[in-house]
mmCIF file of C-alpha atoms (C1' of nucleotides) in Angstrom:
data_model
loop_
_atom_site.group_PDB
_atom_site.id
_atom_site.type_symbol
_atom_site.label_atom_id
_atom_site.label_comp_id
_atom_site.label_asym_id
_atom_site.label_seq_id
_atom_site.Cartn_x
_atom_site.Cartn_y
_atom_site.Cartn_z
ATOM 1 C CA MET W 840 97.321 127.859 76.392
ATOM 2 C CA GLY W 841 96.636 124.269 76.958
ATOM 3 C CA GLU W 842 95.371 122.872 73.982
ATOM 4 C CA GLN W 843 95.135 119.018 74.787
ATOM 5 C CA GLU W 844 91.897 119.448 77.422
ATOM 6 C CA ASP W 845 90.898 116.756 78.793
ATOM 7 C CA VAL W 846 87.555 118.326 77.327
ATOM 8 C CA ARG W 847 85.217 115.065 75.685
ATOM 9 C CA TRP W 848 84.493 116.713 72.829
ATOM 10 C CA LEU W 849 81.444 115.062 70.566
ATOM 11 C CA THR W 850 81.918 112.296 68.099
ATOM 12 C CA ALA W 851 80.796 112.561 64.531
ATOM 13 C CA GLU W 852 77.400 111.686 65.252
ATOM 14 C CA GLU W 853 76.962 113.430 67.808
ATOM 15 C CA GLN W 854 77.737 116.440 65.946
ATOM 16 C CA ARG W 855 75.572 115.110 63.613
ATOM 17 C CA ALA W 856 72.346 114.809 66.140
ATOM 18 C CA TRP W 857 73.482 117.661 67.961
ATOM 19 C CA ARG W 858 73.586 120.855 65.359
ATOM 20 C CA GLY W 859 71.115 119.386 63.359
ATOM 21 C CA PHE W 860 68.604 119.165 66.449
ATOM 22 C CA VAL W 861 69.137 123.282 66.262
ATOM 23 C CA ARG W 862 69.218 123.684 62.997
ATOM 24 C CA LEU W 863 65.971 121.851 62.183
ATOM 25 C CA HIS W 864 64.179 124.279 65.236
ATOM 26 C CA GLU W 865 65.843 127.362 63.224
ATOM 27 C CA ARG W 866 65.078 126.850 60.510
ATOM 28 C CA LEU W 867 61.432 125.056 60.646
ATOM 29 C CA GLY W 868 60.067 127.681 63.229
ATOM 30 C CA GLY W 869 61.700 130.848 61.811
ATOM 31 C CA ARG W 870 59.563 129.233 58.294
ATOM 32 C CA LEU W 871 56.382 128.607 60.411
ATOM 33 C CA GLY W 872 56.851 132.251 62.002
ATOM 34 C CA ARG W 873 56.743 133.914 58.970
ATOM 35 C CA LEU W 874 54.302 132.255 57.851
ATOM 36 C CA LEU W 875 51.766 132.732 60.354
ATOM 37 C CA GLN W 876 52.791 136.373 60.217
ATOM 38 C CA SER W 877 52.362 136.921 56.718
ATOM 39 C CA GLU W 878 49.329 134.925 56.013
ATOM 40 C CA SER W 879 47.492 135.386 59.842
ATOM 41 C CA ASN W 880 49.451 138.245 60.930
ATOM 42 C CA VAL W 881 49.872 136.781 64.533
ATOM 43 C CA SER W 882 53.311 136.248 65.454
ATOM 44 C CA PRO W 883 54.074 133.021 66.549
ATOM 45 C CA ALA W 884 54.381 134.605 70.537
ATOM 46 C CA ASP W 885 51.316 136.029 70.343
ATOM 47 C CA PHE W 886 49.810 132.718 68.394
ATOM 48 C CA ALA W 887 51.139 131.066 71.563
ATOM 49 C CA VAL W 888 49.446 133.066 74.524
ATOM 50 C CA LEU W 889 45.665 132.895 72.008
ATOM 51 C CA VAL W 890 45.943 129.020 72.579
ATOM 52 C CA ASN W 891 46.214 128.990 75.101
ATOM 53 C CA LEU W 892 43.532 131.238 76.308
ATOM 54 C CA THR W 893 41.138 129.303 74.406
ATOM 55 C CA ASP W 894 41.737 126.358 76.259
ATOM 56 C CA THR W 895 40.235 128.000 78.893
ATOM 57 C CA PRO W 896 36.461 127.678 79.511
ATOM 58 C CA ASP W 897 35.509 131.526 79.623
ATOM 59 C CA GLY W 898 39.398 132.670 77.869
ATOM 60 C CA ARG W 899 40.668 134.046 80.400
ATOM 61 C CA GLN W 900 43.733 133.027 82.911
ATOM 62 C CA ARG W 901 46.083 134.948 85.212
ATOM 63 C CA TYR W 902 49.007 136.156 84.129
ATOM 64 C CA GLN W 903 51.160 134.056 86.531
ATOM 65 C CA ASP W 904 49.578 130.699 84.902
ATOM 66 C CA LEU W 905 49.615 131.934 81.354
ATOM 67 C CA ALA W 906 53.840 132.748 82.196
ATOM 68 C CA ARG W 907 54.116 129.645 83.534
ATOM 69 C CA ALA W 908 52.235 127.581 80.742
ATOM 70 C CA LEU W 909 54.049 128.982 78.451
ATOM 71 C CA GLU W 910 57.387 128.997 80.354
ATOM 72 C CA TRP W 911 57.260 133.162 79.567
ATOM 73 C CA GLU W 912 59.392 135.293 82.343
ATOM 74 C CA LYS W 913 56.614 136.973 83.836
ATOM 75 C CA SER W 914 58.803 140.248 82.651
ATOM 76 C CA ARG W 915 57.567 139.222 78.949
ATOM 77 C CA MET W 916 54.365 138.108 79.990
ATOM 78 C CA SER W 917 52.864 141.779 80.741
ATOM 79 C CA HIS W 918 55.127 143.643 78.257
ATOM 80 C CA HIS W 919 53.447 140.905 75.626
ATOM 81 C CA ILE W 920 50.713 141.184 76.639
ATOM 82 C CA ALA W 921 50.525 145.487 77.081
ATOM 83 C CA ARG W 922 51.411 144.867 73.406
ATOM 84 C CA MET W 923 48.384 142.158 72.049
ATOM 85 C CA ALA W 924 46.607 144.879 74.286
ATOM 86 C CA GLY W 925 47.271 147.923 72.162
ATOM 87 C CA ARG W 926 45.899 145.474 69.000
ATOM 88 C CA GLY W 927 43.237 144.751 70.493
ATOM 89 C CA MET W 928 43.914 141.119 70.742
ATOM 90 C CA VAL W 929 43.781 141.117 74.639
ATOM 91 C CA VAL W 930 41.621 142.882 77.215
ATOM 92 C CA ARG W 931 43.774 143.041 80.625
ATOM 93 C CA GLU W 932 41.543 143.033 83.824
ATOM 94 C CA GLU W 933 42.193 143.368 87.816
ATOM 95 C CA CYS W 934 41.900 140.438 90.247
ATOM 96 C CA PRO W 935 39.484 141.081 92.921
ATOM 97 C CA GLU W 936 40.310 137.795 94.511
ATOM 98 C CA ASP W 937 43.941 139.742 95.185
ATOM 99 C CA GLY W 938 44.194 142.497 94.522
ATOM 100 C CA ARG W 939 48.022 142.361 92.692
ATOM 101 C CA GLY W 940 46.856 139.885 90.334
ATOM 102 C CA ALA W 941 45.777 140.516 87.355
ATOM 103 C CA PHE W 942 43.650 138.724 84.298
ATOM 104 C CA VAL W 943 44.283 138.271 80.347
ATOM 105 C CA VAL W 944 41.278 138.101 78.795
ATOM 106 C CA ILE W 945 40.687 137.172 74.509
ATOM 107 C CA THR W 946 38.655 139.582 72.754
ATOM 108 C CA ASP W 947 35.962 138.794 70.448
ATOM 109 C CA ALA W 948 39.336 140.229 67.467
ATOM 110 C CA GLY W 949 41.715 138.274 69.366
ATOM 111 C CA ARG W 950 39.201 134.771 68.965
ATOM 112 C CA ALA W 951 38.948 135.758 65.332
ATOM 113 C CA ALA W 952 42.771 135.719 64.815
ATOM 114 C CA ILE W 953 43.098 132.206 66.534
ATOM 115 C CA GLU W 954 40.669 130.707 64.266
ATOM 116 C CA ALA W 955 41.546 132.325 60.928
ATOM 117 C CA ALA W 956 45.506 131.275 61.957
ATOM 118 C CA ALA W 957 45.142 127.772 63.388
ATOM 119 C CA PRO W 958 44.097 125.366 60.491
ATOM 120 C CA ARG W 959 47.073 127.329 58.447
ATOM 121 C CA HIS W 960 48.948 126.823 61.234
ATOM 122 C CA VAL W 961 48.433 123.715 61.671
ATOM 123 C CA GLU W 962 48.740 123.040 57.717
ATOM 124 C CA ALA W 963 52.082 123.858 57.274
ATOM 125 C CA VAL W 964 53.328 122.306 60.366
ATOM 126 C CA ARG W 965 51.931 118.858 58.958
ATOM 127 C CA GLU W 966 53.737 119.709 55.519
ATOM 128 C CA LEU W 967 56.795 120.714 56.704
ATOM 129 C CA PHE W 968 57.162 118.486 59.529
ATOM 130 C CA ILE W 969 55.103 115.338 60.596
ATOM 131 C CA ASP W 970 54.231 114.459 57.097
ATOM 132 C CA HIS W 971 58.118 113.537 56.213
ATOM 133 C CA VAL W 972 58.186 112.292 59.385
ATOM 134 C CA THR W 973 57.098 108.057 60.570
ATOM 135 C CA PRO W 974 55.286 107.322 63.668
ATOM 136 C CA ALA W 975 58.223 105.653 65.323
ATOM 137 C CA GLU W 976 59.733 108.892 65.064
ATOM 138 C CA LEU W 977 57.568 111.319 66.230
ATOM 139 C CA ARG W 978 57.564 108.706 69.160
ATOM 140 C CA VAL W 979 60.899 108.613 69.372
ATOM 141 C CA LEU W 980 61.459 112.691 69.467
ATOM 142 C CA ALA W 981 58.583 112.790 71.859
ATOM 143 C CA GLU W 982 60.018 110.233 74.610
ATOM 144 C CA VAL W 983 63.653 111.761 73.596
ATOM 145 C CA SER W 984 62.152 115.073 74.412
ATOM 146 C CA GLU W 985 60.170 114.871 77.950
ATOM 147 C CA ARG W 986 63.158 112.546 79.180
ATOM 148 C CA VAL W 987 65.213 115.799 78.805
ATOM 149 C CA ILE W 988 63.393 118.497 79.650
ATOM 150 C CA GLY W 989 62.385 116.257 82.435
ATOM 151 C CA LYS W 990 66.170 115.449 83.390
ATOM 152 C CA LEU W 991 66.472 119.874 82.900
ATOM 153 C CA ASP W 992 64.051 120.542 85.437
ATOM 154 C CA GLU W 993 66.077 117.971 88.054
ATOM 155 C CA THR W 994 68.939 120.013 87.628
ATOM 156 C CA GLN W 995 68.198 123.318 89.267
ATOM 157 C CA SER W 996 66.929 126.829 87.351
ATOM 158 C CA MET B 275 31.687 131.476 61.947
ATOM 159 C CA GLY B 276 31.756 127.130 60.585
ATOM 160 C CA GLU B 277 33.818 125.746 63.100
ATOM 161 C CA GLN B 278 33.827 121.767 61.312
ATOM 162 C CA GLU B 279 36.990 122.838 58.743
ATOM 163 C CA ASP B 280 38.094 119.894 57.055
ATOM 164 C CA VAL B 281 41.818 120.455 58.746
ATOM 165 C CA ARG B 282 43.036 118.002 59.724
ATOM 166 C CA TRP B 283 44.001 118.516 63.085
ATOM 167 C CA LEU B 284 47.023 116.750 64.898
ATOM 168 C CA THR B 285 46.328 113.340 67.027
ATOM 169 C CA ALA B 286 47.344 112.550 70.803
ATOM 170 C CA GLU B 287 50.915 111.523 69.900
ATOM 171 C CA GLU B 288 51.840 114.182 66.910
ATOM 172 C CA GLN B 289 51.203 116.527 69.250
ATOM 173 C CA ARG B 290 53.144 115.274 71.924
ATOM 174 C CA ALA B 291 56.199 114.783 69.624
ATOM 175 C CA TRP B 292 56.025 118.162 68.033
ATOM 176 C CA ARG B 293 54.914 120.639 71.351
ATOM 177 C CA GLY B 294 57.632 118.844 72.768
ATOM 178 C CA PHE B 295 60.228 119.021 69.887
ATOM 179 C CA VAL B 296 59.685 122.907 70.018
ATOM 180 C CA ARG B 297 59.639 123.049 73.972
ATOM 181 C CA LEU B 298 62.965 120.782 74.554
ATOM 182 C CA HIS B 299 64.969 123.330 71.920
ATOM 183 C CA GLU B 300 63.531 126.611 73.722
ATOM 184 C CA ARG B 301 64.429 124.535 77.855
ATOM 185 C CA LEU B 302 67.844 123.542 76.282
ATOM 186 C CA GLY B 303 68.869 126.930 74.405
ATOM 187 C CA GLY B 304 67.534 128.442 76.827
ATOM 188 C CA ARG B 305 69.894 126.971 79.489
ATOM 189 C CA LEU B 306 73.056 126.801 77.232
ATOM 190 C CA GLY B 307 72.866 130.044 76.723
ATOM 191 C CA ARG B 308 72.506 131.488 80.080
ATOM 192 C CA LEU B 309 74.958 128.820 80.572
ATOM 193 C CA LEU B 310 77.549 130.364 78.062
ATOM 194 C CA GLN B 311 76.729 133.470 78.815
ATOM 195 C CA SER B 312 77.731 133.423 82.629
ATOM 196 C CA GLU B 313 80.258 131.029 82.501
ATOM 197 C CA SER B 314 82.510 132.466 79.833
ATOM 198 C CA ASN B 315 80.746 136.237 78.855
ATOM 199 C CA VAL B 316 79.883 134.795 75.377
ATOM 200 C CA SER B 317 76.869 134.703 73.931
ATOM 201 C CA PRO B 318 75.253 131.779 71.214
ATOM 202 C CA ALA B 319 75.398 134.074 69.031
ATOM 203 C CA ASP B 320 79.080 134.747 69.988
ATOM 204 C CA PHE B 321 80.123 131.328 69.946
ATOM 205 C CA ALA B 322 78.269 130.423 67.133
ATOM 206 C CA VAL B 323 80.625 133.004 64.730
ATOM 207 C CA LEU B 324 84.059 131.978 66.178
ATOM 208 C CA VAL B 325 83.629 128.633 66.193
ATOM 209 C CA ASN B 326 83.308 129.165 62.191
ATOM 210 C CA LEU B 327 86.371 131.936 62.078
ATOM 211 C CA THR B 328 88.263 129.192 63.634
ATOM 212 C CA ASP B 329 87.612 126.828 61.577
ATOM 213 C CA THR B 330 88.738 128.304 58.682
ATOM 214 C CA PRO B 331 92.797 128.403 58.978
ATOM 215 C CA ASP B 332 93.096 132.255 58.960
ATOM 216 C CA GLY B 333 90.996 132.666 61.100
ATOM 217 C CA ARG B 334 88.880 134.636 58.088
ATOM 218 C CA GLN B 335 85.635 134.466 56.633
ATOM 219 C CA ARG B 336 83.699 136.907 54.154
ATOM 220 C CA TYR B 337 80.785 138.056 55.793
ATOM 221 C CA GLN B 338 78.619 136.235 52.478
ATOM 222 C CA ASP B 339 79.658 133.306 54.030
ATOM 223 C CA LEU B 340 79.884 133.393 57.159
ATOM 224 C CA ALA B 341 75.981 134.249 57.077
ATOM 225 C CA ARG B 342 75.399 131.452 54.705
ATOM 226 C CA ALA B 343 76.931 128.894 56.911
ATOM 227 C CA LEU B 344 74.760 129.984 59.933
ATOM 228 C CA GLU B 345 71.811 130.980 57.375
ATOM 229 C CA TRP B 346 71.725 134.582 58.672
ATOM 230 C CA GLU B 347 70.522 137.463 57.510
ATOM 231 C CA LYS B 348 72.838 139.346 56.041
ATOM 232 C CA SER B 349 71.842 141.911 58.070
ATOM 233 C CA ARG B 350 72.151 140.155 61.024
ATOM 234 C CA MET B 351 75.652 139.568 60.321
ATOM 235 C CA SER B 352 75.916 142.982 60.058
ATOM 236 C CA HIS B 353 75.177 144.903 62.931
ATOM 237 C CA HIS B 354 76.541 141.422 64.844
ATOM 238 C CA ILE B 355 79.513 142.428 63.468
ATOM 239 C CA ALA B 356 79.589 145.049 64.731
ATOM 240 C CA ARG B 357 79.419 144.352 67.890
ATOM 241 C CA MET B 358 81.170 142.130 68.401
ATOM 242 C CA ALA B 359 83.950 144.523 66.436
ATOM 243 C CA GLY B 360 83.601 147.540 70.021
ATOM 244 C CA ARG B 361 83.971 143.994 72.549
ATOM 245 C CA GLY B 362 86.948 143.491 70.550
ATOM 246 C CA MET B 363 86.840 139.761 69.362
ATOM 247 C CA VAL B 364 87.112 140.600 65.787
ATOM 248 C CA VAL B 365 87.721 143.223 63.004
ATOM 249 C CA ARG B 366 86.177 143.622 59.520
ATOM 250 C CA GLU B 367 88.589 144.098 57.150
ATOM 251 C CA GLU B 368 88.733 145.582 53.233
ATOM 252 C CA CYS B 369 88.448 142.818 50.107
ATOM 253 C CA PRO B 370 90.720 143.999 47.980
ATOM 254 C CA GLU B 371 89.411 141.346 44.931
ATOM 255 C CA ASP B 372 85.840 142.636 46.128
ATOM 256 C CA GLY B 373 85.154 146.353 46.196
ATOM 257 C CA ARG B 374 81.995 145.664 48.181
ATOM 258 C CA GLY B 375 82.725 142.887 50.601
ATOM 259 C CA ALA B 376 84.473 142.394 53.012
ATOM 260 C CA PHE B 377 86.031 139.717 55.883
ATOM 261 C CA VAL B 378 85.536 139.712 59.059
ATOM 262 C CA VAL B 379 88.793 138.510 61.074
ATOM 263 C CA ILE B 380 89.632 136.784 64.324
ATOM 264 C CA THR B 381 91.632 138.483 66.636
ATOM 265 C CA ASP B 382 94.024 136.679 69.747
ATOM 266 C CA ALA B 383 91.528 137.992 72.847
ATOM 267 C CA GLY B 384 88.598 135.976 69.932
ATOM 268 C CA ARG B 385 90.563 133.451 69.911
ATOM 269 C CA ALA B 386 91.094 132.984 73.600
ATOM 270 C CA ALA B 387 87.462 133.540 74.382
ATOM 271 C CA ILE B 388 86.676 131.089 72.404
ATOM 272 C CA GLU B 389 89.466 128.360 74.090
ATOM 273 C CA ALA B 390 87.711 129.618 77.515
ATOM 274 C CA ALA B 391 84.302 129.156 76.439
ATOM 275 C CA ALA B 392 84.389 125.886 74.273
ATOM 276 C CA PRO B 393 84.708 123.020 76.479
ATOM 277 C CA ARG B 394 82.083 124.166 79.123
ATOM 278 C CA HIS B 395 79.931 124.559 76.411
ATOM 279 C CA VAL B 396 80.418 120.797 74.428
ATOM 280 C CA GLU B 397 80.525 119.508 78.513
ATOM 281 C CA ALA B 398 77.114 121.345 79.548
ATOM 282 C CA VAL B 399 76.429 119.429 75.711
ATOM 283 C CA ARG B 400 76.854 116.155 76.985
ATOM 284 C CA GLU B 401 75.566 116.507 80.888
ATOM 285 C CA LEU B 402 72.105 118.126 79.491
ATOM 286 C CA PHE B 403 71.493 115.739 76.480
ATOM 287 C CA ILE B 404 73.527 113.598 74.562
ATOM 288 C CA ASP B 405 74.158 112.021 78.189
ATOM 289 C CA HIS B 406 70.515 111.665 77.981
ATOM 290 C CA VAL B 407 69.894 110.380 74.805
ATOM 291 C CA THR B 408 71.065 106.467 73.708
ATOM 292 C CA PRO B 409 73.059 106.541 70.049
ATOM 293 C CA ALA B 410 69.927 104.785 68.370
ATOM 294 C CA GLU B 411 68.285 107.103 69.295
ATOM 295 C CA LEU B 412 70.301 109.701 68.609
ATOM 296 C CA ARG B 413 70.424 108.912 64.918
ATOM 297 C CA VAL B 414 67.543 108.818 64.518
ATOM 298 C CA LEU B 415 67.566 112.603 65.533
ATOM 299 C CA ALA B 416 70.204 113.264 62.827
ATOM 300 C CA GLU B 417 67.774 110.940 60.547
ATOM 301 C CA VAL B 418 64.944 113.424 61.056
ATOM 302 C CA SER B 419 66.964 116.496 60.842
ATOM 303 C CA GLU B 420 68.414 116.205 57.586
ATOM 304 C CA ARG B 421 65.249 115.143 56.562
ATOM 305 C CA VAL B 422 62.869 117.640 57.173
ATOM 306 C CA ILE B 423 65.253 120.147 56.990
ATOM 307 C CA GLY B 424 66.249 118.829 53.083
ATOM 308 C CA LYS B 425 62.304 118.997 52.661
ATOM 309 C CA LEU B 426 62.255 122.936 53.535
ATOM 310 C CA ASP B 427 65.002 123.407 51.257
ATOM 311 C CA GLU B 428 63.096 121.911 48.206
ATOM 312 C CA THR B 429 60.066 123.958 48.627
ATOM 313 C CA GLN B 430 60.851 127.476 48.290
ATOM 314 C CA SER B 431 62.662 130.690 50.938
ATOM 315 C "C1'" DA Z 644 48.040 143.900 115.600
ATOM 316 C "C1'" DC Z 645 52.744 143.658 113.404
ATOM 317 C "C1'" DG Z 646 56.265 143.670 111.266
ATOM 318 C "C1'" DC Z 647 58.885 141.110 107.175
ATOM 319 C "C1'" DA Z 648 59.200 138.397 103.753
ATOM 320 C "C1'" DA Z 649 57.327 136.324 99.522
ATOM 321 C "C1'" DT Z 650 54.556 136.728 95.358
ATOM 322 C "C1'" DC Z 651 52.145 140.364 91.299
ATOM 323 C "C1'" DG Z 652 53.100 142.349 87.989
ATOM 324 C "C1'" DA Z 653 54.886 147.165 85.662
ATOM 325 C "C1'" DT Z 654 58.609 149.863 84.171
ATOM 326 C "C1'" DG Z 655 62.480 151.565 82.180
ATOM 327 C "C1'" DA Z 656 66.721 150.600 80.429
ATOM 328 C "C1'" DC Z 657 69.400 148.139 77.122
ATOM 329 C "C1'" DC Z 658 70.594 144.060 73.405
ATOM 330 C "C1'" DT Z 659 69.619 141.776 69.656
ATOM 331 C "C1'" DG Z 660 66.673 140.738 65.136
ATOM 332 C "C1'" DT Z 661 64.041 141.713 61.620
ATOM 333 C "C1'" DC Z 662 62.217 144.833 57.284
ATOM 334 C "C1'" DA Z 663 63.221 148.036 54.112
ATOM 335 C "C1'" DA Z 664 66.048 150.922 52.190
ATOM 336 C "C1'" DC Z 665 69.858 152.750 50.281
ATOM 337 C "C1'" DT Z 666 74.816 152.935 48.906
ATOM 338 C "C1'" DA Z 667 78.929 151.571 46.274
ATOM 339 C "C1'" DC Z 668 80.631 148.488 43.182
ATOM 340 C "C1'" DG Z 669 80.609 144.097 39.542
ATOM 341 C "C1'" DT Z 670 79.349 141.724 35.738
ATOM 342 C "C1'" DC Z 671 77.325 140.875 31.668
ATOM 343 C "C1'" DT Z 672 75.236 142.693 26.799
ATOM 344 C "C1'" DA Z 673 74.422 145.969 23.093
ATOM 345 C "C1'" DT Y 615 81.619 151.517 27.018
ATOM 346 C "C1'" DA Y 616 77.085 153.109 28.342
ATOM 347 C "C1'" DG Y 617 73.221 151.708 30.915
ATOM 348 C "C1'" DA Y 618 71.246 148.407 32.787
ATOM 349 C "C1'" DC Y 619 71.255 144.877 36.216
ATOM 350 C "C1'" DG Y 620 72.465 142.371 40.409
ATOM 351 C "C1'" DT Y 621 75.144 141.754 44.520
ATOM 352 C "C1'" DA Y 622 77.824 143.232 49.480
ATOM 353 C "C1'" DG Y 623 77.864 145.164 53.317
ATOM 354 C "C1'" DT Y 624 75.619 149.205 56.240
ATOM 355 C "C1'" DT Y 625 71.790 151.775 58.030
ATOM 356 C "C1'" DG Y 626 67.303 153.315 61.031
ATOM 357 C "C1'" DA Y 627 63.185 152.211 62.226
ATOM 358 C "C1'" DC Y 628 60.845 149.137 65.312
ATOM 359 C "C1'" DA Y 629 59.580 144.211 67.542
ATOM 360 C "C1'" DG Y 630 61.293 141.228 70.661
ATOM 361 C "C1'" DG Y 631 63.783 139.725 74.986
ATOM 362 C "C1'" DT Y 632 65.615 139.910 79.517
ATOM 363 C "C1'" DC Y 633 67.916 141.987 83.565
ATOM 364 C "C1'" DA Y 634 67.116 144.496 87.670
ATOM 365 C "C1'" DT Y 635 64.438 146.642 90.309
ATOM 366 C "C1'" DC Y 636 59.781 149.013 92.124
ATOM 367 C "C1'" DG Y 637 55.394 149.771 94.370
ATOM 368 C "C1'" DA Y 638 51.226 147.512 96.122
ATOM 369 C "C1'" DT Y 639 49.608 143.199 98.233
ATOM 370 C "C1'" DT Y 640 49.278 139.161 100.867
ATOM 371 C "C1'" DG Y 641 50.565 135.729 104.257
ATOM 372 C "C1'" DC Y 642 52.906 134.691 107.776
ATOM 373 C "C1'" DG Y 643 55.015 134.064 112.650
ATOM 374 C "C1'" DT Y 644 54.824 135.995 117.031
#
DNA sequence: ACGCAATCGATGACCTGTCAACTACGTCTA
DNA sequence: TAGACGTAGTTGACAGGTCATCGATTGCGT
């Protein structure tokens, strides 16, 4: 039951930054998600999928590529696409070149949904976040994010 | 089907910061959570609850206060405490002064769990995050977080 | 060609969180 | 002190995610 470990606990400043960061994401993510859901009837996950699909010329992408882009597990992908297909936003389509694979294809309803949702969402991101952060601060945020994510990629898993 | 909305889309720099921020939290949160879970058999949510309880002198707190501190819904609180109680980390206790209320009380097993988990967790936060961010950047992070959260609090909900 | 390993996606069990009632208790006012 | 209203926590149905596992298919080494 030793109490005096040699752990380097976080300083007050470090805690402030760490907790602030975590809390900010929780609060902001929650708020934006609820807005998306209530105003456009699209969940944040749906939105992410639809954005990725509309980024491709023909609105179709392999499960695997979509999963990589979103950093989702393949099983999550599979479950989520099944649900979205149930709601008519996407369709699953066999892949001729690879018998194992499949495509996710956006439907007209899916396009309509994201075109309706995107403007309000971007507006909300601005109002709730971007507008309160200076360009210099945004640059710091971007740099820090990229650096830390880079380190995460280095250390395995 | 108009395409030329008057929406002010995000600039490249803004997108970089916003996406980086979101992705960073997802990646880092996921990694830290898995570490906690696999090394200490404590979920991130458990950890948050236990930290809050050990911050009080007698390791006991009202559901309501705990929920406010963690910014959880009361129903989440209720469900989660029920699960943690099932695992022996906390106990539910009636509140004499208010017949509706109840306390969450940490058990010895709960204390043992967090004392085992905390050092490794802090170490991980350092290695994966703090160590790659300068003090000046940390200050920017803290300031931005507090400012934006403040704005979130102002606009209702 | 053959057999083995790796890849793709699906599936089912399980855990977590949200939402919308609902119960039980307190508080305020007439 | 009755009734109305608010508050504390619970509950059940459901959507979402993870994990382990599986069937099918492809690709690689010999």
